[in-house]
Coordinates of C-alpha atoms in Angstrom, one line a residue:
X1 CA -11.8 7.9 19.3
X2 CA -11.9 8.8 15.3
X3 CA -14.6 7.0 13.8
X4 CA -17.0 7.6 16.5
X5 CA -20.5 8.8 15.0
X6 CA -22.7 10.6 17.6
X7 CA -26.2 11.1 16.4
X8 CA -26.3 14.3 16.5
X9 CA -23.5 14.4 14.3
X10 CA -24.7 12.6 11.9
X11 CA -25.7 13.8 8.4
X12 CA -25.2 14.5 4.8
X13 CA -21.7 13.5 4.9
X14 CA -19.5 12.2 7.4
X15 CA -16.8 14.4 8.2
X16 CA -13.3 14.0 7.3
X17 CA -13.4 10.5 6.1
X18 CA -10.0 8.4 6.1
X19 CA -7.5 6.4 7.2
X20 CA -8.0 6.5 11.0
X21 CA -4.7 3.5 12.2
X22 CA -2.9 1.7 9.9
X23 CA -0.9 -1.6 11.1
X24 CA 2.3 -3.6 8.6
X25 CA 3.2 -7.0 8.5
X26 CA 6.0 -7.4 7.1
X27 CA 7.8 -11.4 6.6
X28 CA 10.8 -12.0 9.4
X29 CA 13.4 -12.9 7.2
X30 CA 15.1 -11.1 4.4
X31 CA 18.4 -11.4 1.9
X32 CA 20.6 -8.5 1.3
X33 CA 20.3 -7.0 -2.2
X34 CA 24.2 -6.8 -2.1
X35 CA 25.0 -10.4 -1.0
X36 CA 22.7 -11.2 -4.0
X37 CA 24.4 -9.3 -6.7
X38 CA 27.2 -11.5 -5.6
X39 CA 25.5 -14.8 -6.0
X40 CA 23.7 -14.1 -9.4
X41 CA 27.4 -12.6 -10.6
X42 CA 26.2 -9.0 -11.7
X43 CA 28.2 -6.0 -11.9
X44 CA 27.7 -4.2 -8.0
X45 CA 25.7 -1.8 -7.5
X46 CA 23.4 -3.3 -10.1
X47 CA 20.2 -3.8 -7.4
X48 CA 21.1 -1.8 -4.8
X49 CA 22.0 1.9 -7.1
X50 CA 20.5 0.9 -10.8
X51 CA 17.2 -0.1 -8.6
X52 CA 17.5 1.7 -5.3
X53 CA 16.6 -1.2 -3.2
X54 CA 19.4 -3.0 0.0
X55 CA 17.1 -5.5 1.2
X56 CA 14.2 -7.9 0.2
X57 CA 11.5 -9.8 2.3
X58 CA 10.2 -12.8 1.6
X59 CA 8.2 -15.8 2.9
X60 CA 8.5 -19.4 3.0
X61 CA 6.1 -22.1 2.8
X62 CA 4.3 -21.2 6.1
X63 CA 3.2 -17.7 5.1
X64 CA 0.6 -17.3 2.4
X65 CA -2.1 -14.5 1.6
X66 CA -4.3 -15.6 3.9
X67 CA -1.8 -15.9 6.7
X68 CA -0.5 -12.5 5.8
X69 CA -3.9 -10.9 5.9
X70 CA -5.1 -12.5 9.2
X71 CA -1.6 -11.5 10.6
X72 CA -2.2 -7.5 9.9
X73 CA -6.3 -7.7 10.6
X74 CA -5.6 -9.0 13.9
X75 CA -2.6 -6.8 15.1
X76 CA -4.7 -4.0 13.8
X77 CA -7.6 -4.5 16.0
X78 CA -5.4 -5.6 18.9
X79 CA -3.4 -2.5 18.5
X80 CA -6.5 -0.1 18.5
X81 CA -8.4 -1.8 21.1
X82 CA -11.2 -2.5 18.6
X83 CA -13.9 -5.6 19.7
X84 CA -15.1 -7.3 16.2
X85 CA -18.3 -6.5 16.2
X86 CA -17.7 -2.5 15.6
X87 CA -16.5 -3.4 12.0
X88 CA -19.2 -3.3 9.5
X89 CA -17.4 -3.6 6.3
X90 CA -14.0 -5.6 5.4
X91 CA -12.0 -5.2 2.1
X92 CA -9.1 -7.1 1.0
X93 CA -6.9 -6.1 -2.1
X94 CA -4.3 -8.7 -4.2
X95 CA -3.5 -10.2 -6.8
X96 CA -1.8 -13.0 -5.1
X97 CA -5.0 -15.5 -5.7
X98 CA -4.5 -19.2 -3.8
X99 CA -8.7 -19.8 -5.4
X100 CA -9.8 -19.0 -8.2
X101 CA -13.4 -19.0 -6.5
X102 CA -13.1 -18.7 -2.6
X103 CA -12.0 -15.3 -1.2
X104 CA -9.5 -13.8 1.0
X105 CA -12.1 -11.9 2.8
X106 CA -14.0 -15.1 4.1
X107 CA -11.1 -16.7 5.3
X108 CA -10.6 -14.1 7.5
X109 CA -14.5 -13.6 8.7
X110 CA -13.1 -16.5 11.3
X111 CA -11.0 -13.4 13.8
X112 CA -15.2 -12.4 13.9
X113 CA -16.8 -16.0 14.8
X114 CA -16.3 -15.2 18.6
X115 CA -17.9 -11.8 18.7
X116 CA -20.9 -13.5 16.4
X117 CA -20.4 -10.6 13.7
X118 CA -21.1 -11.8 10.6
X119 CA -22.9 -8.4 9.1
X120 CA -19.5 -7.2 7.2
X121 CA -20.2 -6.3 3.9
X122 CA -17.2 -5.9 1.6
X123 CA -15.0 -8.7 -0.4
X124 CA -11.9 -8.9 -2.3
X125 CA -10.4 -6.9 -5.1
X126 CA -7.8 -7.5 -8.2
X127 CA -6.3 -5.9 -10.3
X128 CA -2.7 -6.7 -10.2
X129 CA -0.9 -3.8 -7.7
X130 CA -4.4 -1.1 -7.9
X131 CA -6.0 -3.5 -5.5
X132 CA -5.5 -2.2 -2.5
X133 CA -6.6 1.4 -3.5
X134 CA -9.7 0.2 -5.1
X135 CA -10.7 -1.7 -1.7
X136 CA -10.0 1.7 0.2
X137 CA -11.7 3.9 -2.0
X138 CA -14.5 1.0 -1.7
X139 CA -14.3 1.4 2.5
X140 CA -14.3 5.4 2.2
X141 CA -17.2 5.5 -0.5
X142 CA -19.3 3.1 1.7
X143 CA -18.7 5.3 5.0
X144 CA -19.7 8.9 2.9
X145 CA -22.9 6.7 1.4
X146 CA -26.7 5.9 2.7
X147 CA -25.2 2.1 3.0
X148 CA -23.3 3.4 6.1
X149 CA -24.3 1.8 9.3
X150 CA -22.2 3.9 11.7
X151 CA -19.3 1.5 12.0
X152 CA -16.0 1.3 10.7
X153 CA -14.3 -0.5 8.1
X154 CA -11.2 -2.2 7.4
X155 CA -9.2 -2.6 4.4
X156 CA -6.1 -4.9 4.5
X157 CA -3.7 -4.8 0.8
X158 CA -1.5 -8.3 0.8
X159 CA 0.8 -10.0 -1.6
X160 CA 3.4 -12.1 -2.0
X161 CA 5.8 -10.6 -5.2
X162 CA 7.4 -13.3 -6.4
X163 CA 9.8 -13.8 -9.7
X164 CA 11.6 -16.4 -11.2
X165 CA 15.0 -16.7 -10.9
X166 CA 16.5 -14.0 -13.5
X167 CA 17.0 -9.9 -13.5
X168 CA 13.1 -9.3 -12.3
X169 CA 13.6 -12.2 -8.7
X170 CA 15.4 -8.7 -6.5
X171 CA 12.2 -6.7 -7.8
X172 CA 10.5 -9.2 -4.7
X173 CA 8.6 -8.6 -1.9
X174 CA 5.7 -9.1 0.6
X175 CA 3.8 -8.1 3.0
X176 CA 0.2 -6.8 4.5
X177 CA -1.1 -3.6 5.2
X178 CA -4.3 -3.0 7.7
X179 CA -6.1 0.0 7.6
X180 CA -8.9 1.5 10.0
X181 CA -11.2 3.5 7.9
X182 CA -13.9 6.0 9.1
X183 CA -14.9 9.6 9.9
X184 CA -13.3 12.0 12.3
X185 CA -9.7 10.8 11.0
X186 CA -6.5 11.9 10.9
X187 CA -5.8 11.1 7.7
X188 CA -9.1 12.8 5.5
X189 CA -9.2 11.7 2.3
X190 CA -10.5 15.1 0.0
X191 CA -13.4 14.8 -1.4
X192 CA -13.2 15.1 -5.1
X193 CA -9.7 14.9 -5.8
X194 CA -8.9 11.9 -7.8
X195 CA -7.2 11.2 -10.9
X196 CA -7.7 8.1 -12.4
X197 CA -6.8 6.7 -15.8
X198 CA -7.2 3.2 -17.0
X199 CA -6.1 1.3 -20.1
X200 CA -5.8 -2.1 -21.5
X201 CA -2.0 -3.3 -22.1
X202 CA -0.3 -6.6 -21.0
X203 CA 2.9 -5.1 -19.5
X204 CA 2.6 -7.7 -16.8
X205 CA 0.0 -10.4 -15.6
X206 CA -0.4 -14.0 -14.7
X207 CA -2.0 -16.0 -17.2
X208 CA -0.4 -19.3 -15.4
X209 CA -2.6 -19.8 -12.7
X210 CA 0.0 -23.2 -11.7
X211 CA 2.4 -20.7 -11.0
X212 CA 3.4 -17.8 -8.7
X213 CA 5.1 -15.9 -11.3
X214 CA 4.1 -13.1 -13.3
X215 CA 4.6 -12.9 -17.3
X216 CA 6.4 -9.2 -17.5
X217 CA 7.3 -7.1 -20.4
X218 CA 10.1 -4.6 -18.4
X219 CA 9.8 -1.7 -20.6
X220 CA 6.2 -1.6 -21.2
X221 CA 5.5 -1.7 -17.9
X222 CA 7.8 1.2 -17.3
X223 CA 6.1 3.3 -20.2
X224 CA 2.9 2.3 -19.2
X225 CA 3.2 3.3 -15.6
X226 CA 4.9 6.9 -16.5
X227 CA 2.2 7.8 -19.1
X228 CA -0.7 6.9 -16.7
X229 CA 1.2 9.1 -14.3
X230 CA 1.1 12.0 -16.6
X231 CA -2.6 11.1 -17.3
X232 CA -3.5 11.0 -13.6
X233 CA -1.8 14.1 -12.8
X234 CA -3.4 16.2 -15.6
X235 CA -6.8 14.9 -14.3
X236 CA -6.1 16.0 -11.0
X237 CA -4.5 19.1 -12.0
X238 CA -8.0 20.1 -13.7
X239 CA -10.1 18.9 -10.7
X240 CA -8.5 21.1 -7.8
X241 CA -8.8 24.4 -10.3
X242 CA -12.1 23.4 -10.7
X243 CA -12.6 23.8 -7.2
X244 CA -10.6 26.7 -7.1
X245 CA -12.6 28.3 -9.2
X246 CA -15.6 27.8 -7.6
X247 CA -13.7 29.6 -4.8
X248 CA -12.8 32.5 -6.7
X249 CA -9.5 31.4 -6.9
X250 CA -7.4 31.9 -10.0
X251 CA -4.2 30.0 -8.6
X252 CA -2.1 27.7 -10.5
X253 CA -1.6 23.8 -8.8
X254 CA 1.9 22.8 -9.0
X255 CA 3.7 19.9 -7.1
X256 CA 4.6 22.5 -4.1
X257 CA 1.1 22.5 -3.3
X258 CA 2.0 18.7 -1.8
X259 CA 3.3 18.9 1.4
X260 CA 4.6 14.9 0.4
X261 CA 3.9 12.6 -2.4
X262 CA 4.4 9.1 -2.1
X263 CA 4.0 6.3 -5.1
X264 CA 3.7 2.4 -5.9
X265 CA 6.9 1.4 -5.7
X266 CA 8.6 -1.3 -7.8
X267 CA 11.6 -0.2 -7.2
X268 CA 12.9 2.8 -5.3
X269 CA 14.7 4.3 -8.4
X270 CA 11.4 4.6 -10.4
X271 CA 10.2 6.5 -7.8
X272 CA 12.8 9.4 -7.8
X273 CA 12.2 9.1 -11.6
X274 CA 8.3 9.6 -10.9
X275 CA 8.9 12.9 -9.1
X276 CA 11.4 14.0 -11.7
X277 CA 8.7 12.9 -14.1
X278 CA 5.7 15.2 -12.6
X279 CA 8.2 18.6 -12.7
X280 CA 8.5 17.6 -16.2
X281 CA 5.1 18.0 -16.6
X282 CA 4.6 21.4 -14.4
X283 CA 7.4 22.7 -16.7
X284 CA 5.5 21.9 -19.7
X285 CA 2.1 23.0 -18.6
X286 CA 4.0 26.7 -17.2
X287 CA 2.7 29.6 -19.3
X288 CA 5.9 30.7 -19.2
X289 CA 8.5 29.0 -17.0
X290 CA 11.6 30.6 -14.9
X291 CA 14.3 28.9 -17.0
X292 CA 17.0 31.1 -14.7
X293 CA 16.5 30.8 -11.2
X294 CA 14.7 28.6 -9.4
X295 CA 13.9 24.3 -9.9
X296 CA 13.8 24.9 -14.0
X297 CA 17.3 27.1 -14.5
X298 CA 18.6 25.6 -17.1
X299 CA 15.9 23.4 -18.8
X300 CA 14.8 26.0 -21.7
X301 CA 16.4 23.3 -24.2
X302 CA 13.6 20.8 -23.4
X303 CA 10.6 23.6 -23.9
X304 CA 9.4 22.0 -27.3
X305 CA 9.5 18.0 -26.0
X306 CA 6.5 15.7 -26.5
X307 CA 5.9 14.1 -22.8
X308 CA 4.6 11.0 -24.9
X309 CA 8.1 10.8 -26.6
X310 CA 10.7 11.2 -23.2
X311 CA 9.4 7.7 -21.6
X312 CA 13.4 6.6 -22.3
X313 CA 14.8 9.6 -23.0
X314 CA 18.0 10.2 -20.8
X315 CA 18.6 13.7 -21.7
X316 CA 15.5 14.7 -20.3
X317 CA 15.4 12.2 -17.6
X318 CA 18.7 13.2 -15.9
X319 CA 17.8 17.1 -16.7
X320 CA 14.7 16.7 -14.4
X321 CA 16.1 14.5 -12.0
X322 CA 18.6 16.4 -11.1
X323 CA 15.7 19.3 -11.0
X324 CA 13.6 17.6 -8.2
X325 CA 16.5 16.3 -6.3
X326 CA 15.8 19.1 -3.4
X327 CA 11.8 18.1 -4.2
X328 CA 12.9 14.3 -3.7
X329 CA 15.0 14.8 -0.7
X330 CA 12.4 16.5 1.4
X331 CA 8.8 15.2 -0.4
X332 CA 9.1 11.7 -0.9
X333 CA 12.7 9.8 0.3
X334 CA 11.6 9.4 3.3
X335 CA 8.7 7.1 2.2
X336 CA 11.0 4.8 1.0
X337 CA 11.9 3.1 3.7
X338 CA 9.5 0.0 3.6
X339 CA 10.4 -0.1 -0.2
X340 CA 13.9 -0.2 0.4
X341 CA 14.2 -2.5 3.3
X342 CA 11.6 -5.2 2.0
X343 CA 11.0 -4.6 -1.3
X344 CA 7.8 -4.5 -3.5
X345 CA 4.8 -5.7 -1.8
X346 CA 2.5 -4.8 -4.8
X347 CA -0.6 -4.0 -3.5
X348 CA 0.3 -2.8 0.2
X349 CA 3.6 -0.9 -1.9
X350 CA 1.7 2.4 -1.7
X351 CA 0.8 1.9 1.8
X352 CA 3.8 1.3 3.1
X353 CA 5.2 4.0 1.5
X354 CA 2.4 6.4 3.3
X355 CA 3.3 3.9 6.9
X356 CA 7.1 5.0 6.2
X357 CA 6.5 8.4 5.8
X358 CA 4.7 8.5 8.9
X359 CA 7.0 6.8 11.0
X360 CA 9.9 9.2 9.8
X361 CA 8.3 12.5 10.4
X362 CA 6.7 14.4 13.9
X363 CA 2.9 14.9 14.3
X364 CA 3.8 18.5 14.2
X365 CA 5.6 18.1 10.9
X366 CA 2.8 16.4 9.1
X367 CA -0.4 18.2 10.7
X368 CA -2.1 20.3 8.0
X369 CA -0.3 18.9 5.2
X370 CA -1.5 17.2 1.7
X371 CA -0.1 14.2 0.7
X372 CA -0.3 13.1 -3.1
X373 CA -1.0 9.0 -3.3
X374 CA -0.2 8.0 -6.4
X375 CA -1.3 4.1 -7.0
X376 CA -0.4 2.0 -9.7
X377 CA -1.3 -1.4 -10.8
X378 CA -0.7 -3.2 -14.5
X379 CA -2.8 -4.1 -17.1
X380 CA -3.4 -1.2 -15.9
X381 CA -5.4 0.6 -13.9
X382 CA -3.8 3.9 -11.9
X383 CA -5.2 7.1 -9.5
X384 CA -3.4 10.2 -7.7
X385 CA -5.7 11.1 -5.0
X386 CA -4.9 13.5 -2.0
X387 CA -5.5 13.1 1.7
X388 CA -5.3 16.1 4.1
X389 CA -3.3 15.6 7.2
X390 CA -5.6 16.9 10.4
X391 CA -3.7 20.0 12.2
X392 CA -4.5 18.4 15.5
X393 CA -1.5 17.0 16.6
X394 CA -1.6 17.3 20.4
X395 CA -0.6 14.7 22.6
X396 CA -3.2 12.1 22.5
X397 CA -4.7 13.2 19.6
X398 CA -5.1 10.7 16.7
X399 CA -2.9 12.0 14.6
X400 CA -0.5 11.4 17.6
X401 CA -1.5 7.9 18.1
X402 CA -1.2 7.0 14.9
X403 CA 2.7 8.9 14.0
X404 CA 3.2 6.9 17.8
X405 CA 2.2 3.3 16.8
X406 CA 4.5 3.5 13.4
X407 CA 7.7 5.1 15.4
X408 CA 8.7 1.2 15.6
X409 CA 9.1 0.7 12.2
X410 CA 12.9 0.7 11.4
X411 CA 13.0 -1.6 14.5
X412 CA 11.0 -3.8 13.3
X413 CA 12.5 -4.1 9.9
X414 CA 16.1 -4.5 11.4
X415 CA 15.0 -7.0 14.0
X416 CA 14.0 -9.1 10.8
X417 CA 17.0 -12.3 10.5
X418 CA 18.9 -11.8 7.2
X419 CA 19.2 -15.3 5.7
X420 CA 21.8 -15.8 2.7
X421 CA 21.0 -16.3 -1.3
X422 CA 21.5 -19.5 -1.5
X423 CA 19.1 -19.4 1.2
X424 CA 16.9 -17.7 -0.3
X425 CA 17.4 -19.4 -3.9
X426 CA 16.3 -22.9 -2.0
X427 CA 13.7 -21.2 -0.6
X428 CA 12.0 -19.9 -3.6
X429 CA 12.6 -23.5 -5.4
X430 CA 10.7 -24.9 -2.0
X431 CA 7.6 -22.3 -2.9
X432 CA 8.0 -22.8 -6.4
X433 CA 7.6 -27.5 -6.5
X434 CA 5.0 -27.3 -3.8
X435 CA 2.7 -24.1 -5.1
X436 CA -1.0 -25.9 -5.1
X437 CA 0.4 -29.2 -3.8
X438 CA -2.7 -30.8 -2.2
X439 CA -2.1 -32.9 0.5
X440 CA 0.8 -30.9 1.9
X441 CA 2.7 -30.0 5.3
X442 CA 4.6 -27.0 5.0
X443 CA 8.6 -27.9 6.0
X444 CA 10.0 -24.5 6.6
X445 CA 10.3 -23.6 10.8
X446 CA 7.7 -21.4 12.4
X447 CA 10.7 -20.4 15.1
X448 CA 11.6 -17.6 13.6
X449 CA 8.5 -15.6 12.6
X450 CA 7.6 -12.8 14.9
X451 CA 5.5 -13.5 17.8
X452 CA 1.6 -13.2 16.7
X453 CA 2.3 -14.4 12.8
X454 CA -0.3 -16.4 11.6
X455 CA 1.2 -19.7 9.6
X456 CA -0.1 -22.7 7.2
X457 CA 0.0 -25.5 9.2
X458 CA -1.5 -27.9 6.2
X459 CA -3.2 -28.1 2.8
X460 CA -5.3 -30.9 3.0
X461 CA -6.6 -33.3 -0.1
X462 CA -9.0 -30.8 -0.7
X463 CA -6.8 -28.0 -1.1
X464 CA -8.8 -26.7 2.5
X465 CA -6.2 -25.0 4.0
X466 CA -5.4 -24.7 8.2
X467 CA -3.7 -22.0 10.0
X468 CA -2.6 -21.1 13.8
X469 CA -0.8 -18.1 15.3
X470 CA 2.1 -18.3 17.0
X471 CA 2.1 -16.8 20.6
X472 CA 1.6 -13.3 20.1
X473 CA 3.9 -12.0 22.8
X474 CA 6.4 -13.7 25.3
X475 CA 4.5 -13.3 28.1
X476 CA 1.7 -15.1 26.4
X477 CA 1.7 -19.5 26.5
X478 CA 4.1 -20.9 24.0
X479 CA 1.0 -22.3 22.7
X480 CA -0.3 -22.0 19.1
X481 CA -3.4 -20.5 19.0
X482 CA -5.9 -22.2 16.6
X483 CA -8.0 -20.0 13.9
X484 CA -11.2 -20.3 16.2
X485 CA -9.8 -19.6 19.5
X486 CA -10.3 -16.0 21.8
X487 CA -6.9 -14.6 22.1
X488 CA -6.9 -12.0 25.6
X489 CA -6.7 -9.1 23.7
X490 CA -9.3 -10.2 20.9
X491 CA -12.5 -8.2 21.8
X492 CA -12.0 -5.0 24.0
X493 CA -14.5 -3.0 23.7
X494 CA -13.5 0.5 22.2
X495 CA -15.1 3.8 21.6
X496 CA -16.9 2.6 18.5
X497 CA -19.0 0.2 20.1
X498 CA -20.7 3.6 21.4
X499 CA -21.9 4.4 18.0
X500 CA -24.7 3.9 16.3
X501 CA -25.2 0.4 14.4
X502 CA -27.6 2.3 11.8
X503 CA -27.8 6.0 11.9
X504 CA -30.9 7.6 13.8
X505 CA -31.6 10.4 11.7
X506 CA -34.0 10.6 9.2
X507 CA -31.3 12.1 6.7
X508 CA -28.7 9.0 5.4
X509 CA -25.5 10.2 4.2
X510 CA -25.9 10.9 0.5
X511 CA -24.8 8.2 -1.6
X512 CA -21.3 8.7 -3.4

């Protein structure tokens, strides 16, 4: 299996370091984006055109981070057949924070008590929505280092995106993504190829640490998001020629070297205006640009613009959008899926956008190709970073395993129950009156979550909080099963126990 590390493989630098599986949990109940245009008496189409989105998960009061991020660790490991003890590092990204001291991460060092694992080094990570992508880089820089043991590690992104009740609540989501990170994967990050820009602004945060929701300044956010976008890609622009040179190569990168590009995704409209955004900018940087024939016919009017000036500018928004539609249609809509069917998860948003356009393409259509990531989180703190799709996609390779384990997806977002707005609404007051309540038993049902969902069962007077998983398939008793017990699946032993715990050779892998 991927990830494997014979000895006589190992050396300098682990090859083709990635993203090996990848699991989603996403919350088993969501309201229709049109239904709620109805209830909060907005013009239609409002939430479901102006912001691209049809339906929104959400949790109740028996889902939190933790239960979220046990949820997708386990399934993860269940999935891949992986025993506990051949994970040597565990990173967690959010921003949704239940202690302001203990973390995520330790909470879910209780799936290892059984196999007596407790050498995992890695802990949590915030930075509002950049979370998740700082743990990963974090997993992949630890596998390509001289602190690498030989085994793998596991990064799992989880929020809960909560607003109050106003024009930002259908902007909602939540959900966890698990990934498998190691060498040998299908999914190779490449190496040197990231462009990262970060900046102080307060375009959205949580100051309140009583409450759930966020303190947002809309346009800011927008303006900031689009100019770290330009930033990113200009960095990462000047990093692949500079490889290219080294290679003799005099080519020029422009967004149809991306075989797909996928982004954070607040809302599926930005997105479309992110791609539209990055032809603007491979306009502008063009010596001298094909203004008639091909993507820029007709855009020799916008030649002279500032990018720093077109944030709002509709003129040169709908020019470029309507540009990159053919770009949109076959590089990035199809990522969209997760976005537009549960809405923003924050820091899982990027992942599931890379999980969706996994699950909506072949092995064969995706092997050899390179996918821009672009990651995004306020404050702010943004990276566009590339990962090479391996060309081995033959039946039972891993790049087939993994396109085969996500070919679920769409049935498991529309076996999800949709429950009304009002619903909903009483719902979110529920989450709202009892967020930090200490004692408290959690009221909403646990009958409706999908089978193998871990849940709050109580907060006691010491804000220590209790979980148990609901049986994780019908076969299985109807039993829950407590944090501490030894599910039958738990521990099988898997390819990577064959690996070394600390590599054998004399040469470690060279720091990154």
């Amino acid at each position: 299996m991927p990830g494997s590390a014979p000895i006589s493989s190992l050396g300098p630098w682990p090859k083709d370091v990635g993203i090996i599986a990848l699991e989603l949990y996403l919350p088993s109940q969501f309201v229709d984006q049109t239904e709620l245009e109805q209830e909060d008496g907005v013009a239609p189409g409002k939430y479901t055109v102006g912001l691209g989105q049809d339906r929104m998960g959400f949790c109740s009061d028996r889902e939190d981070i933790n239960s979220l991020c046990l949820t997708a660790v386990q399934k993860l490991m269940e999935r891949n057949g992986l025993s506990y003890d051949s994970v040597g590092r565990l990173e967690v990204g959010t921003e949704t924070i239940i202690d302001k001291s203990k973390s995520v991460k330790t909470v879910l060092m209780q799936l290892f008590e059984d196999s007596g694992n407790t050498d995992v080094e890695g802990i949590d990570t915030t930075n509002a929505c950049y979370g998740g992508t700082a743990a990963l880089f974090n997993a992949v820089n630890w596998v390509e280092s001289s602190s690498w043991d030989g085994r793998y590690a596991v990064v799992v992104a989880g929020d809960i995106a909560v607003y109050a009740s106003g024009s930002a609540r259908p902007t909602g989501g939540a959900g966890a993504v698990a990934m498998l990170v190691g060498p040998n994967a299908p999914l190779a990050f490449e190496r040197g190829l990231r462009g990262t820009h970060m900046q102080h602004a307060y375009d959205f945060y949580k100051p309140d640490l009583m409450s759930e929701y966020p303190v947002v300044d809309g346009k800011l956010s927008i303006e900031c998001y689009l100019s770290a976008l330009d930033r990113c890609y200009a960095v990462y622009r000047n990093k692949i020629h500079a490889q290219w040179q080294r290679e003799d190569s005099e080519e020029r990168f422009s967004l149809e070297d991306f075989g797909y590009l996928v982004f954070h995704s607040p809302y599926c409209k930005l997105v479309q205006k992110s791609l539209a955004r990055l032809m603007l900018n491979d306009f502008l940087l063009h010596p001298n640009p094909n203004t008639e024939t091909g993507p820029f016919t007709g855009l020799e009017a916008f030649r002279d613009v500032k990018p720093e000036e077109t944030y709002f500018d509709r003129d040169v928004e709908k020019a470029f959008l309507k540009a990159s539609a053919d770009m949109f249609e076959k590089k990035t809509k199809h990522s969209l899926l997760v976005s537009n069917q549960n809405g923003n998860m924050y820091t899982p948003s990027v992942y599931g956008c890379l999980a969706s356009l996994i699950a909506t393409h072949s092995s064969s259509q995706i092997a050899g190709q390179r996918v821009g990531v672009f990651s995004y989180g306020s404050g702010f703190a943004a990276t566009l970073y590339s990962i090479r799709v391996t060309q081995d996609h033959t039946p039972g390779s891993a790049l087939d395993k993994l396109v085969s384990s996500l070919s679920d997806l769409k049935l498991r977002l529309d076996s999800r129950q949709k429950v009304s707005p009002t619903a909903f609404s009483e719902c979110m007051k529920l989450r709202q009156d009892t967020h930090h309540l200490a004692p408290y038993v959690p009221r909403s049902s646990v009958e409706d979550l999908f089978p193998g969902t871990w849940y709050l069962t109580r907060v006691d007077e010491k804000h220590r909080r209790e979980y148990a998983r609901s049986a994780p398939s019908i076969e299985l008793s109807a039993e829950p099963e407590v944090v501490r017990s030894t599910s039958a699946t738990e521990h099988i032993p898997s390819p990577a126990k064959k690996m070394p715990r600390i590599p054998a050779t004399p040469e470690a892998p060279v720091s990154n």
